[in-house]
């Protein structure tokens, strides 16, 4: 059996550990030279395949590939470009197959969230109907933690650790100062549709009164009166209040708190930011001194405080993707299967892409407390193992040794293509 | 010579390493039992002395005191209460002396910024005029890095490391996604009057194009046209642009960009936030997709990414404060003296409180590039050694083992006192 090339691409919002999955794919592929010749990475995700912008990963040094394990962001570039249905984007799917043919690519590893797994599934279908034998394996990734079948999605756990550590630290700051200064701190985290990231901040809450006092989830309709009453009661009881708010927090009519249409003095529309909205509400109604922070990209790139468990998951899933492909499995996605909570143990499973595609996992209702402002013990049991362990990058001159790859391109063989 | 008690308090905004200075004071004081009996810490800074809320640090375990070295915030509580002149606040100064007399306190260690050093100086003056022998030594601290005589102020270097690492990571995120998504990222950092913290972000900039492309300093009047032209040129040249803006950025008329008087849809005044203002400006004028973050307290409590150099400075200054007092020095503040840039070496010096009080050190003009949007090589040479080395806290269950002290109070001996 001759060896064929493989295609690997990173898709959607990047994470602190997607490059660890890349390292898993590349280092494992190198162990099967009789099946896999070279791995070509797409420059900027699937666009790299469509534009025939292929990066020859065999030209990267072994140490640089190893350094991917500790490097955040998408080392090959990612993209927000979404392949639509086969009917609408047939030309794009056909182009993919043409590029794969031209470069002798018979393995397709697609590292992304729900949409990307759907794309991987469609490619597998098309290859069948076009009679081009390509093995498609998805590699799960999303900080949103909303992929089905897998116990968690790589990337989420490191973001979870970042937000838990950050609110722990900030709540200690507020506790130090609250007798004569700031009484309320509001931290905004990601999560447009699901409160997983906001929920993770609850891990910082302990018997000493540290961590967040209130969490605002997108799953719970925001009730201003109940919220202000809770803030007021918290400040009266303990002298200060720390709040974590999900960017997706919204009122019962579905209106995002962040979409408040503010304009500044220059007349510019202000972009989102639910933390300042919530803060203004507290200041106006309760007259308390507040501070607020918006984590934004800092949370999803914070590899400096990456979860060791997350890094291990991400690497193992990249590795498993290649092993599944070598074993002849097609149209599947490796998954994390939790085998025990305490001590935390896990193994790798896999699920058919047909079932993964377009299924979004929500937070279970019993993960949120009855008053809607905190997580339950059950939620804590699920989340706690995920942030275990630290996996620090190496540093030079006080800064992490994050790697930037050489990204040398494969010579193009096809005419240019324009995406629709 | 009989042993007397010492008073120690934390003042002003807390930092990732002020507790390391506390550990330096407490562990060093314990080495001089013939001179120093107990160290009483003020609950919530100087208010603890005024209200006679004294914490008996001898009742804390040695391991808890040791854990202060890795714990952010102010372990004994801090305050924003500022003692004014002897004329205005004479009753308060006299109360301090009364409390010191009542509790046999003859050493006064005050851990804070410029205002606090001024207070320490006034206490030393008053003790002289009231003929109560108390040795006053300041322990420098401020993330603003604006204290005179000392090469840097403890706390600043850890914030510097946090912002440099954070913008490095976020800029990698943007670089991954910019071909099809976000092109501009804006990160807001502290620094109302001085751009030291914003400047530190420049350390992340390297030959690979990572880190910030533009830094907005409070030292430079904001020029919207020049700024937008720079953003536009940067995005055209490299496909994306990362920006760090100091909260103190202002126009030539002195108006803070953050004070734009915005109101949200609920009619609430929005608090500050210069990052969304700058972002709105870019979006409206250049039509680029932007993201923004506001670090706020996260930056000054981020002990998880503390600078080892900073922790060593902070501890050494606490230690030196006690040693200076034992050596009979009064009304002084220990300082960091840089003896070499490369390799970085330093030693402890000291300066008279009379000269320290109310002097604010600004960034030298030659630390900012000619176009006003970046730091110079000279600035980098100054800043770089400060962020060297990592000093990680220990972790349990994925979270740092930050300590919360028992804070047992000394029995009160005086009638209550109300501050004016």
Short mmCIF file of C-alpha atoms in Angstrom, two decimals, chain A residues 12-15 44 47 71-81 161-162 164-182 184-185 187-188 190 203-205 208 210 222 224 251 255 257 259-274 276-281 283-285 289-298 300-305 384 387-390 392-404, chain B residues 12-15 44 47 71-81 161-162 164-182 184-185 187-188 190 203-205 208 210 222 224 251 255 257 259-274 276-281 283-285 289-298 300-305 384 387-390 392-404:
data_model
loop_
_atom_site.label_atom_id
_atom_site.label_comp_id
_atom_site.label_asym_id
_atom_site.label_seq_id
_atom_site.Cartn_x
_atom_site.Cartn_y
_atom_site.Cartn_z
CA UNK A 12 -13.24 28.68 13.84
CA UNK A 13 -12.20 30.60 16.96
CA UNK A 14 -8.79 29.53 18.17
CA UNK A 15 -8.04 28.18 21.65
CA UNK A 44 -6.12 29.83 7.41
CA UNK A 47 -9.52 28.40 2.91
CA UNK A 71 1.62 27.64 21.96
CA UNK A 72 -1.82 29.28 21.90
CA UNK A 73 -3.70 30.53 18.81
CA UNK A 74 -3.86 28.68 15.49
CA UNK A 75 -0.32 28.08 14.28
CA UNK A 76 -1.44 27.53 10.68
CA UNK A 77 -4.11 30.20 10.74
CA UNK A 78 -7.81 29.59 11.23
CA UNK A 79 -10.86 31.07 9.58
CA UNK A 80 -14.49 31.98 10.11
CA UNK A 81 -15.36 30.81 6.60
CA UNK A 161 -9.05 27.61 34.42
CA UNK A 162 -8.28 31.15 33.29
CA UNK A 164 -11.64 30.68 37.68
CA UNK A 165 -8.12 31.87 38.56
CA UNK A 166 -8.88 35.41 37.36
CA UNK A 167 -12.06 35.85 39.39
CA UNK A 168 -10.37 34.29 42.42
CA UNK A 169 -7.59 36.85 42.20
CA UNK A 170 -9.89 39.81 41.49
CA UNK A 171 -12.25 38.85 44.31
CA UNK A 172 -9.28 38.88 46.71
CA UNK A 173 -8.38 42.34 45.44
CA UNK A 174 -11.92 43.59 46.11
CA UNK A 175 -11.99 41.92 49.53
CA UNK A 176 -8.80 43.83 50.43
CA UNK A 177 -10.16 47.20 49.45
CA UNK A 178 -13.89 47.07 50.06
CA UNK A 179 -13.94 48.71 53.47
CA UNK A 180 -13.05 52.07 51.94
CA UNK A 181 -13.19 51.61 48.16
CA UNK A 182 -14.59 49.29 45.47
CA UNK A 184 -18.48 45.37 43.43
CA UNK A 185 -16.43 43.80 40.67
CA UNK A 187 -16.07 40.31 35.00
CA UNK A 188 -17.40 39.56 31.54
CA UNK A 190 -17.40 34.58 26.60
CA UNK A 203 -15.01 26.78 40.82
CA UNK A 204 -13.16 29.65 42.50
CA UNK A 205 -15.88 30.06 45.13
CA UNK A 208 -13.65 31.55 52.66
CA UNK A 210 -13.64 34.14 47.67
CA UNK A 222 -32.01 38.34 33.26
CA UNK A 224 -32.94 43.22 36.93
CA UNK A 251 -33.66 39.58 29.17
CA UNK A 255 -32.52 41.07 24.01
CA UNK A 257 -27.86 43.13 27.75
CA UNK A 259 -26.84 45.22 22.76
CA UNK A 260 -27.82 48.40 24.46
CA UNK A 261 -26.98 50.59 21.50
CA UNK A 262 -24.73 52.95 23.40
CA UNK A 263 -23.00 55.84 21.69
CA UNK A 264 -20.06 57.73 23.05
CA UNK A 265 -19.46 61.47 23.05
CA UNK A 266 -17.85 61.25 19.63
CA UNK A 267 -21.11 59.82 18.30
CA UNK A 268 -19.56 56.41 17.62
CA UNK A 269 -21.64 53.35 18.25
CA UNK A 270 -20.10 51.42 21.11
CA UNK A 271 -19.55 47.75 20.63
CA UNK A 272 -21.10 45.32 23.07
CA UNK A 273 -19.68 44.86 26.50
CA UNK A 274 -22.20 43.57 28.97
CA UNK A 276 -20.19 48.02 31.75
CA UNK A 277 -23.97 47.74 31.29
CA UNK A 278 -24.38 45.61 34.41
CA UNK A 279 -21.99 47.88 36.31
CA UNK A 280 -23.90 51.01 35.34
CA UNK A 281 -27.09 49.38 36.54
CA UNK A 283 -24.04 52.07 40.27
CA UNK A 284 -27.24 53.88 39.36
CA UNK A 285 -29.55 51.80 41.53
CA UNK A 289 -18.42 51.81 43.82
CA UNK A 290 -17.79 49.29 41.05
CA UNK A 291 -15.02 48.10 38.77
CA UNK A 292 -15.37 45.93 35.69
CA UNK A 293 -13.24 43.87 33.34
CA UNK A 294 -13.87 42.31 29.94
CA UNK A 295 -11.67 39.28 29.25
CA UNK A 296 -12.46 38.86 25.56
CA UNK A 297 -9.58 37.23 23.62
CA UNK A 298 -7.36 37.19 26.69
CA UNK A 300 -9.13 32.11 24.91
CA UNK A 301 -5.44 32.73 24.25
CA UNK A 302 -4.18 32.47 27.85
CA UNK A 303 -1.93 29.48 27.32
CA UNK A 304 0.28 30.76 30.19
CA UNK A 305 -2.35 29.36 32.58
CA UNK A 384 -13.45 20.54 38.65
CA UNK A 387 -8.95 22.51 35.30
CA UNK A 388 -6.59 20.18 37.16
CA UNK A 389 -2.90 20.54 36.60
CA UNK A 390 -0.73 23.30 35.24
CA UNK A 392 3.45 26.07 31.77
CA UNK A 393 5.21 27.12 28.59
CA UNK A 394 8.96 27.70 28.80
CA UNK A 395 10.09 31.34 29.05
CA UNK A 396 12.96 33.45 27.75
CA UNK A 397 13.53 37.01 28.97
CA UNK A 398 10.32 36.90 30.93
CA UNK A 399 8.07 35.96 28.01
CA UNK A 400 6.73 32.58 26.87
CA UNK A 401 8.63 30.82 24.09
CA UNK A 402 5.56 30.58 21.87
CA UNK A 403 6.48 29.26 18.45
CA UNK A 404 5.75 30.83 15.09
CA UNK B 12 -3.72 52.11 48.59
CA UNK B 13 -4.42 49.87 45.61
CA UNK B 14 -3.17 46.36 46.21
CA UNK B 15 -0.69 44.51 44.01
CA UNK B 44 -7.58 47.76 56.31
CA UNK B 47 -7.70 52.67 59.43
CA UNK B 71 -0.64 35.49 47.51
CA UNK B 72 -1.98 38.56 45.70
CA UNK B 73 -4.17 41.32 47.19
CA UNK B 74 -3.67 42.83 50.63
CA UNK B 75 -3.76 40.04 53.21
CA UNK B 76 -4.51 42.44 56.07
CA UNK B 77 -6.82 44.66 54.06
CA UNK B 78 -5.85 47.95 52.50
CA UNK B 79 -7.64 51.27 52.23
CA UNK B 80 -8.07 54.36 50.13
CA UNK B 81 -8.24 56.55 53.25
CA UNK B 161 4.61 40.86 32.92
CA UNK B 162 0.87 40.24 32.88
CA UNK B 164 3.12 41.81 28.07
CA UNK B 165 2.12 38.13 28.18
CA UNK B 166 -1.56 38.97 27.64
CA UNK B 167 -1.04 41.15 24.57
CA UNK B 168 1.44 38.61 23.17
CA UNK B 169 -1.20 35.90 23.44
CA UNK B 170 -4.06 38.03 22.13
CA UNK B 171 -1.99 39.28 19.20
CA UNK B 172 -1.32 35.65 18.23
CA UNK B 173 -5.06 34.99 18.39
CA UNK B 174 -5.75 37.92 16.06
CA UNK B 175 -2.94 36.88 13.71
CA UNK B 176 -4.57 33.43 13.41
CA UNK B 177 -7.98 34.76 12.52
CA UNK B 178 -7.41 38.02 10.68
CA UNK B 179 -7.67 36.68 7.14
CA UNK B 180 -11.41 36.14 7.56
CA UNK B 181 -12.36 37.66 10.92
CA UNK B 182 -11.12 40.14 13.55
CA UNK B 184 -8.01 44.82 15.28
CA UNK B 185 -7.69 44.06 18.97
CA UNK B 187 -6.56 46.07 25.22
CA UNK B 188 -7.04 48.63 27.97
CA UNK B 190 -4.25 50.85 34.00
CA UNK B 203 8.09 44.14 25.56
CA UNK B 204 5.93 41.56 23.75
CA UNK B 205 6.68 43.09 20.35
CA UNK B 208 7.93 38.16 14.18
CA UNK B 210 3.69 39.76 17.51
CA UNK B 222 -4.42 61.66 21.55
CA UNK B 224 -7.56 60.77 16.31
CA UNK B 251 -6.98 64.59 24.00
CA UNK B 255 -10.33 65.26 28.30
CA UNK B 257 -11.15 59.39 26.08
CA UNK B 259 -14.96 60.08 29.99
CA UNK B 260 -17.23 60.12 27.02
CA UNK B 261 -20.40 60.29 29.06
CA UNK B 262 -22.07 57.32 27.42
CA UNK B 263 -25.47 56.06 28.49
CA UNK B 264 -26.89 52.68 27.69
CA UNK B 265 -30.39 51.78 26.58
CA UNK B 266 -31.51 51.55 30.20
CA UNK B 267 -30.49 55.18 30.68
CA UNK B 268 -27.64 54.28 33.02
CA UNK B 269 -24.44 56.26 32.82
CA UNK B 270 -21.71 53.94 31.63
CA UNK B 271 -18.51 53.90 33.57
CA UNK B 272 -15.23 54.64 31.81
CA UNK B 273 -13.69 52.12 29.53
CA UNK B 274 -11.42 53.67 26.95
CA UNK B 276 -14.66 50.44 23.69
CA UNK B 277 -14.34 54.12 22.79
CA UNK B 278 -11.18 53.54 20.74
CA UNK B 279 -12.75 50.46 19.17
CA UNK B 280 -15.90 52.33 18.18
CA UNK B 281 -13.74 54.97 16.56
CA UNK B 283 -15.05 50.57 13.49
CA UNK B 284 -16.88 53.71 12.46
CA UNK B 285 -14.02 55.25 10.51
CA UNK B 289 -13.85 44.07 12.64
CA UNK B 290 -12.55 44.71 16.15
CA UNK B 291 -12.45 43.08 19.55
CA UNK B 292 -11.54 44.72 22.85
CA UNK B 293 -10.63 43.76 26.40
CA UNK B 294 -10.41 45.71 29.64
CA UNK B 295 -7.96 44.18 32.14
CA UNK B 296 -8.90 46.28 35.17
CA UNK B 297 -8.26 44.45 38.47
CA UNK B 298 -7.22 41.28 36.68
CA UNK B 300 -3.06 44.01 39.40
CA UNK B 301 -4.11 40.77 41.09
CA UNK B 302 -2.60 38.31 38.57
CA UNK B 303 -0.15 36.66 40.93
CA UNK B 304 -0.43 33.49 38.82
CA UNK B 305 1.90 35.16 36.31
CA UNK B 384 12.98 44.00 30.25
CA UNK B 387 9.67 40.88 34.06
CA UNK B 388 12.37 38.20 34.17
CA UNK B 389 11.60 34.95 35.88
CA UNK B 390 8.41 33.20 36.84
CA UNK B 392 4.32 30.35 40.35
CA UNK B 393 2.05 29.79 43.34
CA UNK B 394 1.38 26.18 44.31
CA UNK B 395 -1.97 24.73 43.21
CA UNK B 396 -4.56 22.36 44.62
CA UNK B 397 -7.46 21.10 42.49
CA UNK B 398 -6.43 23.37 39.67
CA UNK B 399 -6.52 26.60 41.67
CA UNK B 400 -3.72 28.55 43.39
CA UNK B 401 -3.22 27.94 47.11
CA UNK B 402 -3.63 31.60 47.97
CA UNK B 403 -3.73 32.11 51.70
CA UNK B 404 -6.38 33.88 53.74
#
